XYZ file of C-alpha atoms in Angstrom:
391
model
C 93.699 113.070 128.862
C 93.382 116.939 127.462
C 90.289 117.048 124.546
C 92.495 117.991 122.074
C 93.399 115.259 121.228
C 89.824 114.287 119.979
C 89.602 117.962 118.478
C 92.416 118.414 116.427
C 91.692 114.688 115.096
C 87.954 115.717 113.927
C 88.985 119.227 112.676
C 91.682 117.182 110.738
C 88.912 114.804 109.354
C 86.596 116.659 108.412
C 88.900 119.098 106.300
C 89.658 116.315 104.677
C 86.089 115.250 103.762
C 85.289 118.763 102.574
C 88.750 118.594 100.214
C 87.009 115.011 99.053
C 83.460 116.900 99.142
C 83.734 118.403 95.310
C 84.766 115.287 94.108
C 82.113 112.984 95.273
C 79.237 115.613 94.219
C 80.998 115.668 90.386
C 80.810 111.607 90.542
C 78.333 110.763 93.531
C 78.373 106.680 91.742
C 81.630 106.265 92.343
C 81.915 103.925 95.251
C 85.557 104.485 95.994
C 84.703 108.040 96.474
C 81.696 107.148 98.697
C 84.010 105.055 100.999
C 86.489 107.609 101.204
C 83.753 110.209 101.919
C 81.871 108.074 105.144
C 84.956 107.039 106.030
C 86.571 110.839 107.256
C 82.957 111.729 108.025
C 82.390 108.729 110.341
C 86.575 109.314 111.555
C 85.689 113.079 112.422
C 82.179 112.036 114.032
C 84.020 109.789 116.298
C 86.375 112.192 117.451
C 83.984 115.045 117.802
C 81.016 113.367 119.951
C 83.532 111.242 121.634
C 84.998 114.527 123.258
C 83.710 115.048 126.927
C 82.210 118.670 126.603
C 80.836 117.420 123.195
C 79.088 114.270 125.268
C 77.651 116.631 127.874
C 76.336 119.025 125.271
C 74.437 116.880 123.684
C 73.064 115.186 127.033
C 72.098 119.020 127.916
C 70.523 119.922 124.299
C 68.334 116.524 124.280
C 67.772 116.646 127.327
C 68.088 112.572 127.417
C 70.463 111.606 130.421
C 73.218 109.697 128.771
C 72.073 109.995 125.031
C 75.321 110.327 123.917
C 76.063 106.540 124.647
C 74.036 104.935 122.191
C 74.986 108.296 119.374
C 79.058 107.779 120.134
C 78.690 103.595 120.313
C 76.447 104.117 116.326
C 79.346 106.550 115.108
C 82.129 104.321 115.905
C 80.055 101.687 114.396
C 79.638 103.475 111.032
C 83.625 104.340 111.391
C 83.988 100.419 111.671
C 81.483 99.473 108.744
C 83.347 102.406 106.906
C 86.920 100.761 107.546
C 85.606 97.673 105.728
C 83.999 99.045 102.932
C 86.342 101.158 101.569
C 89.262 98.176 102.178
C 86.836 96.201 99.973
C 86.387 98.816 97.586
C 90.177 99.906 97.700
C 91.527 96.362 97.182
C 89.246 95.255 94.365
C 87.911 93.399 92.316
C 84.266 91.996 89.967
C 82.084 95.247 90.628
C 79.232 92.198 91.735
C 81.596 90.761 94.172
C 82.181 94.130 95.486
C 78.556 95.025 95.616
C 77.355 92.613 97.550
C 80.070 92.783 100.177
C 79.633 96.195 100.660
C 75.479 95.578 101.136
C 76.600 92.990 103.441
C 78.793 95.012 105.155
C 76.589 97.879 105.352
C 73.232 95.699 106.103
C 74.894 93.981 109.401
C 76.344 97.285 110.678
C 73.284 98.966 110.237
C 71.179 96.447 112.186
C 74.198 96.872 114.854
C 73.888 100.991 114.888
C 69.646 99.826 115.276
C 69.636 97.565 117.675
C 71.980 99.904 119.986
C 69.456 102.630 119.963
C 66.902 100.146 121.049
C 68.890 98.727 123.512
C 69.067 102.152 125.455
C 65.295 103.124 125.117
C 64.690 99.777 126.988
C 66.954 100.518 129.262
C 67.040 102.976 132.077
C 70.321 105.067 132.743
C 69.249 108.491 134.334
C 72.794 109.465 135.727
C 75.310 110.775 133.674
C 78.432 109.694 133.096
C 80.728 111.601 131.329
C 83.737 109.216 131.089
C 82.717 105.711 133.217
C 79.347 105.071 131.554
C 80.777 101.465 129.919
C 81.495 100.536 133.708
C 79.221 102.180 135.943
C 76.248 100.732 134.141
C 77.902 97.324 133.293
C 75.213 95.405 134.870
C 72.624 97.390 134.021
C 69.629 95.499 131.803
C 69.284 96.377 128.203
C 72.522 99.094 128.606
C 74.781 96.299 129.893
C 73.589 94.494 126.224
C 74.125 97.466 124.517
C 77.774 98.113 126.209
C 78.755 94.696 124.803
C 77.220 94.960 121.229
C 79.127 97.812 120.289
C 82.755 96.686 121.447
C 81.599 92.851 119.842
C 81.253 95.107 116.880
C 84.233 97.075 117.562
C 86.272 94.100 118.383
C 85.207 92.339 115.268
C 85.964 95.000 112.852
C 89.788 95.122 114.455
C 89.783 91.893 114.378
C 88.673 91.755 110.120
C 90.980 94.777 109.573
C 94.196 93.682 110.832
C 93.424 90.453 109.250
C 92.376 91.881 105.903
C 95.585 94.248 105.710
C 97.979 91.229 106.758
C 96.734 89.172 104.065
C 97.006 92.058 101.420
C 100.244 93.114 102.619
C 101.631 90.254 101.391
C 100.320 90.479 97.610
C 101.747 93.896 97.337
C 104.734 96.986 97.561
C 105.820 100.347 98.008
C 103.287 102.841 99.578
C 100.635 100.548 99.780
C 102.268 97.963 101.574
C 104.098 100.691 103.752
C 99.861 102.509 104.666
C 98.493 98.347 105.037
C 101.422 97.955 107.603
C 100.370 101.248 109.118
C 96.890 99.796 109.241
C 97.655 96.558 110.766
C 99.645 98.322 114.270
C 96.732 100.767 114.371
C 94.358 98.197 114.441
C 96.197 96.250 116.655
C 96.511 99.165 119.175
C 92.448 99.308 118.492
C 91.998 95.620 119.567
C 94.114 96.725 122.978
C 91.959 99.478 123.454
C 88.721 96.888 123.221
C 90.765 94.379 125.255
C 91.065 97.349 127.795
C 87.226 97.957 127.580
C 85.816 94.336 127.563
C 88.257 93.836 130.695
C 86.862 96.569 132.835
C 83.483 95.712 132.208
C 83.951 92.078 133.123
C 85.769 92.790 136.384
C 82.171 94.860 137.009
C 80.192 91.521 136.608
C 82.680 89.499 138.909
C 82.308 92.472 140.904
C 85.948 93.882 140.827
C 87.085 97.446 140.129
C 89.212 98.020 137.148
C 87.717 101.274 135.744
C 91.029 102.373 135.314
C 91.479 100.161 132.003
C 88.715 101.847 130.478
C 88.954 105.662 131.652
C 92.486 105.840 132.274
C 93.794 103.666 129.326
C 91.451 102.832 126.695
C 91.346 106.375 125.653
C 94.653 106.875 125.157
C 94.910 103.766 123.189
C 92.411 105.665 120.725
C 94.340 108.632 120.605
C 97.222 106.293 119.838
C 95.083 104.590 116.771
C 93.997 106.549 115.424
C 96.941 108.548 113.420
C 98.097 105.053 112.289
C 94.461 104.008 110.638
C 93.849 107.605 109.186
C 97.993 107.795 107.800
C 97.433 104.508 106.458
C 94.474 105.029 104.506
C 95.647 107.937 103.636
C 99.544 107.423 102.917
C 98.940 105.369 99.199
C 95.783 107.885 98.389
C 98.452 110.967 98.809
C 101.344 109.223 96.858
C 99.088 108.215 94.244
C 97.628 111.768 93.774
C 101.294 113.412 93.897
C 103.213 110.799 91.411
C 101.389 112.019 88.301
C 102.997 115.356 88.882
C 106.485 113.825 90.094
C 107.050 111.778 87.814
C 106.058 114.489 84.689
C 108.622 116.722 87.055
C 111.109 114.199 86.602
C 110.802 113.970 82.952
C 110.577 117.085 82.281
C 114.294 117.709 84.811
C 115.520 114.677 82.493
C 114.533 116.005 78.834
C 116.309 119.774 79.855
C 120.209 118.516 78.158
C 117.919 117.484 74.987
C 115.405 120.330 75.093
C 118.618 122.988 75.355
C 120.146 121.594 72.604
C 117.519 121.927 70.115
C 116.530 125.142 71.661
C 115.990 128.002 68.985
C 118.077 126.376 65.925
C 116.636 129.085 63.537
C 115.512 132.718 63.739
C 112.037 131.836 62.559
C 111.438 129.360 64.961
C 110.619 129.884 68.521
C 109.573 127.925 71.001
C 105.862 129.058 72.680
C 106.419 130.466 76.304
C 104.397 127.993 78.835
C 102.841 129.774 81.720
C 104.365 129.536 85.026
C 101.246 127.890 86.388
C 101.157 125.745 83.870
C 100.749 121.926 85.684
C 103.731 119.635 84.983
C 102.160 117.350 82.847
C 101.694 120.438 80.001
C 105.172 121.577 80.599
C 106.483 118.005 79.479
C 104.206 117.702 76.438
C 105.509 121.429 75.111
C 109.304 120.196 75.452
C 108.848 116.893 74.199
C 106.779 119.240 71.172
C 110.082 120.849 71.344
C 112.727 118.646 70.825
C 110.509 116.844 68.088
C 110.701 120.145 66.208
C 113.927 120.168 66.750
C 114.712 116.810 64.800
C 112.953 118.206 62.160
C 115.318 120.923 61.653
C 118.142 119.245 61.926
C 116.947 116.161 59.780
C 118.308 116.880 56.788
C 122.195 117.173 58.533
C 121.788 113.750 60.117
C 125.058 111.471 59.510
C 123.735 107.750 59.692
C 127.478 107.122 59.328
C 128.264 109.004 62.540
C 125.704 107.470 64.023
C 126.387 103.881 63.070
C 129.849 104.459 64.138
C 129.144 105.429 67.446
C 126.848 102.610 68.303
C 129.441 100.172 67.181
C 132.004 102.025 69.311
C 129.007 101.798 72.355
C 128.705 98.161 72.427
C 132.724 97.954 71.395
C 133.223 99.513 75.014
C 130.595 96.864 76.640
C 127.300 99.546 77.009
C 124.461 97.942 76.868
C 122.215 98.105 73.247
C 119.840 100.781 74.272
C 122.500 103.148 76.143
C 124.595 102.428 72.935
C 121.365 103.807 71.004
C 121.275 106.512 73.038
C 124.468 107.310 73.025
C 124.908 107.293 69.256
C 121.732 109.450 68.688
C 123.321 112.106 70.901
C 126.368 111.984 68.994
C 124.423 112.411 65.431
C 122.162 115.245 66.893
C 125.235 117.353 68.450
C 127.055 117.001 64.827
C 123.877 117.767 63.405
C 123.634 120.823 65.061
C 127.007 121.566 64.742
C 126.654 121.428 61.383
C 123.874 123.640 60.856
C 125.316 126.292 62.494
C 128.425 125.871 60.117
C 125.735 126.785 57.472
C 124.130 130.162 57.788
C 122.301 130.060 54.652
C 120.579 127.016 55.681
C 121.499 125.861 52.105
C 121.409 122.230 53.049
C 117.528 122.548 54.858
C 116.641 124.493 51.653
C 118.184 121.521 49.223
C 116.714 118.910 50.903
C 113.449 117.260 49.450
C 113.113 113.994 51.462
C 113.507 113.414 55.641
C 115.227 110.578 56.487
C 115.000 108.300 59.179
C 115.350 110.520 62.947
C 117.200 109.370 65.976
C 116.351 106.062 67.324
C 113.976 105.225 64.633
C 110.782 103.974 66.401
C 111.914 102.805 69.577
C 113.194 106.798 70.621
C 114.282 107.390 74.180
C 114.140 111.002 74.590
C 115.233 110.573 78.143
C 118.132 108.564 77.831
C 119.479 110.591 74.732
C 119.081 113.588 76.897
C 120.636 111.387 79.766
C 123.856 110.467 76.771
C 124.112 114.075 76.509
C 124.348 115.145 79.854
C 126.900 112.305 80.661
C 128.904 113.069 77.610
C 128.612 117.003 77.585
C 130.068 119.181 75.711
C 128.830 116.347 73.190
C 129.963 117.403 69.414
C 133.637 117.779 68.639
C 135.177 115.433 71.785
C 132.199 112.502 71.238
C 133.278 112.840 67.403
C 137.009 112.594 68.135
C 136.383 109.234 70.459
C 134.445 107.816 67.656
C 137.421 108.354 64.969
C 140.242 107.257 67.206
C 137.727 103.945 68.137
C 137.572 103.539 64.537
């Protein structure tokens, strides 16, 4: 199977860990961030040593027959440990609980990524094997224990994973539930691939040849994995990160009818020009500043009568109470303005010493009065006319 497919993998991973770098150096506490962090280091590690010219290189810079075994088998290890810790982290939780299963966590896997260093130095495995090391030293002493460790490991943390993911899947929806289902095939592709592994090296000790399973097969299966671990990690991360600034897109789309209405009502009132790169959140606050303006220049040609009227008409016609709200303060704010523009001298603002109650009173909807005028637009004189003839 071409290398790229471990290349473009690791490149991939650890872009993403430098995007994640600034973050964890501004909070280097935060756990979450930590898990995230080892997690795309560990994911590009595996990809990058696992590579065959990246195995012999290191063989030829240590100048250890081999040493790559024991450095690929500790990587995927630390991927493993990493899998679990930030699902721990991610799910959540009392920070003690948390705490001590990530020490737990972290203390076993570490004693793993130990004991298969000290496996090989006891062991003896001068030829090299690029690709068939797992079954051409299967019954080898001390590399044979080694071999086994790490998938046990391997197979374990599948195993947890898959189980972990099911379970959670259950509790929850949308694009977390979507990434945990993700999670749970990759994993279960992961558990073929050590199925594939642990098969080959058993057909060694009963002294059968099924290398095939684990050069041939296996690494596929990883190639196959991985994409659904890392998307499903990654898929609720992404979506969480991007629905701040979709949904302040959306409300800002859904405040325009409103925002145009009230737009420029006087001559010595206008509205403060927002910068083009201005984020979406700041765009929403301005026109919700905006409208809010607005009602204050219109207040004092507000027709609670209108108003009233239309609401009764509203739930006369079946809407439900808050559309009828709606609907009636978008009625009283297009009269409103009509009126004001039917008085040039602004006689009425200038006359009026007290504001009375604005649309909606405290339970306001800006969105669904904008939504009332959109639906009902051109609001004033037509919404007006329904309301009479109603009455």
């Amino acid at each position: 199977m071409s290398d790229l497919s471990f290349f473009g993998p690791a490149v991939l991973g650890a872009l993403a860990f430098l995007i994640r770098l600034p973050g964890l150096l501004r909070n280097p506490r935060d756990p979450l961030l930590r898990a995230v962090a080892m997690l795309l280091l560990t994911a590009a590690g595996v990809f990058l040593f696992g590579s065959i010219p990246m195995i012999a290189k290191v063989n030829e810079i240590t100048g250890i027959a081999n040493i790559s075994a024991p450095l690929v088998y500790s990587i995927l290890t630390a991927f493993s440990g990493s899998c679990i810790v930030l699902l721990i982290n991610w799910r959540g939780g009392s920070p003690a609980r948390i705490r001590r299963a990530t020490r737990w966590c972290v203390g076993t896997y570490g004693l793993v990524i130990v004991a298969l260093f000290g496996l090989f130095a006891l062991g003896d495995a001068p030829v090299e094997r690029l690709r068939d090391l797992d079954t051409y030293y299967a019954n080898t002493p001390y590399i044979r224990e080694m071999i086994v460790l790490y998938l046990v490991a391997h197979t374990a943390s599948s195993l947890v994973m898959t189980s972990l993911c099911r379970r959670w899947s259950r509790e929850v929806d949308g694009e977390l539930r979507i990434g945990l289902y993700l999670m749970v095939f990759g994993y279960l592709v992961t558990v073929a691939y050590d199925v594939c592994k642990f098969s080959a090296v058993g057909a060694r000790w009963a002294g059968h040849d099924w290398d095939f399973l684990s050069t041939d097969i296996a690494r596929p299966l990883a190639s196959v994995a991985s994409p659904f671990v890392a998307i499903g990690f990654g898929l609720p991360l992404v979506v969480q990160r991007l629905k701040g600034p979709w949904w302040d897109w959306k409300r800002h789309r859904e405040l325009g009818p409103l925002w145009r209405l009230l737009q420029n009502l006087t001559s010595d009132h206008k509205s403060p020009r927002v910068s083009f790169f201005a984020p979406p959140g700041v765009r929403v606050l301005q026109r919700e500043s905006d409208i809010h303006d607005g009602f204050l220049t219109l207040n004092p040609y507000f027709d609670r009568g209108l108003r009233d009227a239309a609401r009764a008409d509203a739930l006369a016609r079946g809407a439900a109470p808050y559309d009828a709200e709606a609907y009636a303060d978008a009625i009283m704010l297009t009269a409103a303005k009509e009126a004001l523009l039917a008085d040039p001298g602004h006689q009425v603002i200038a006359s009026s010493e007290a504001l009375q109650d604005g649309p909606g009173g405290d339970s306001l909807d800006l969105a669904r009065i904008s939504k009332a005028l959109r639906r009902h637009s051109p609001a004033g004189a037509v919404i007006r006319e329904g309301v009479a003839h109603a009455g």
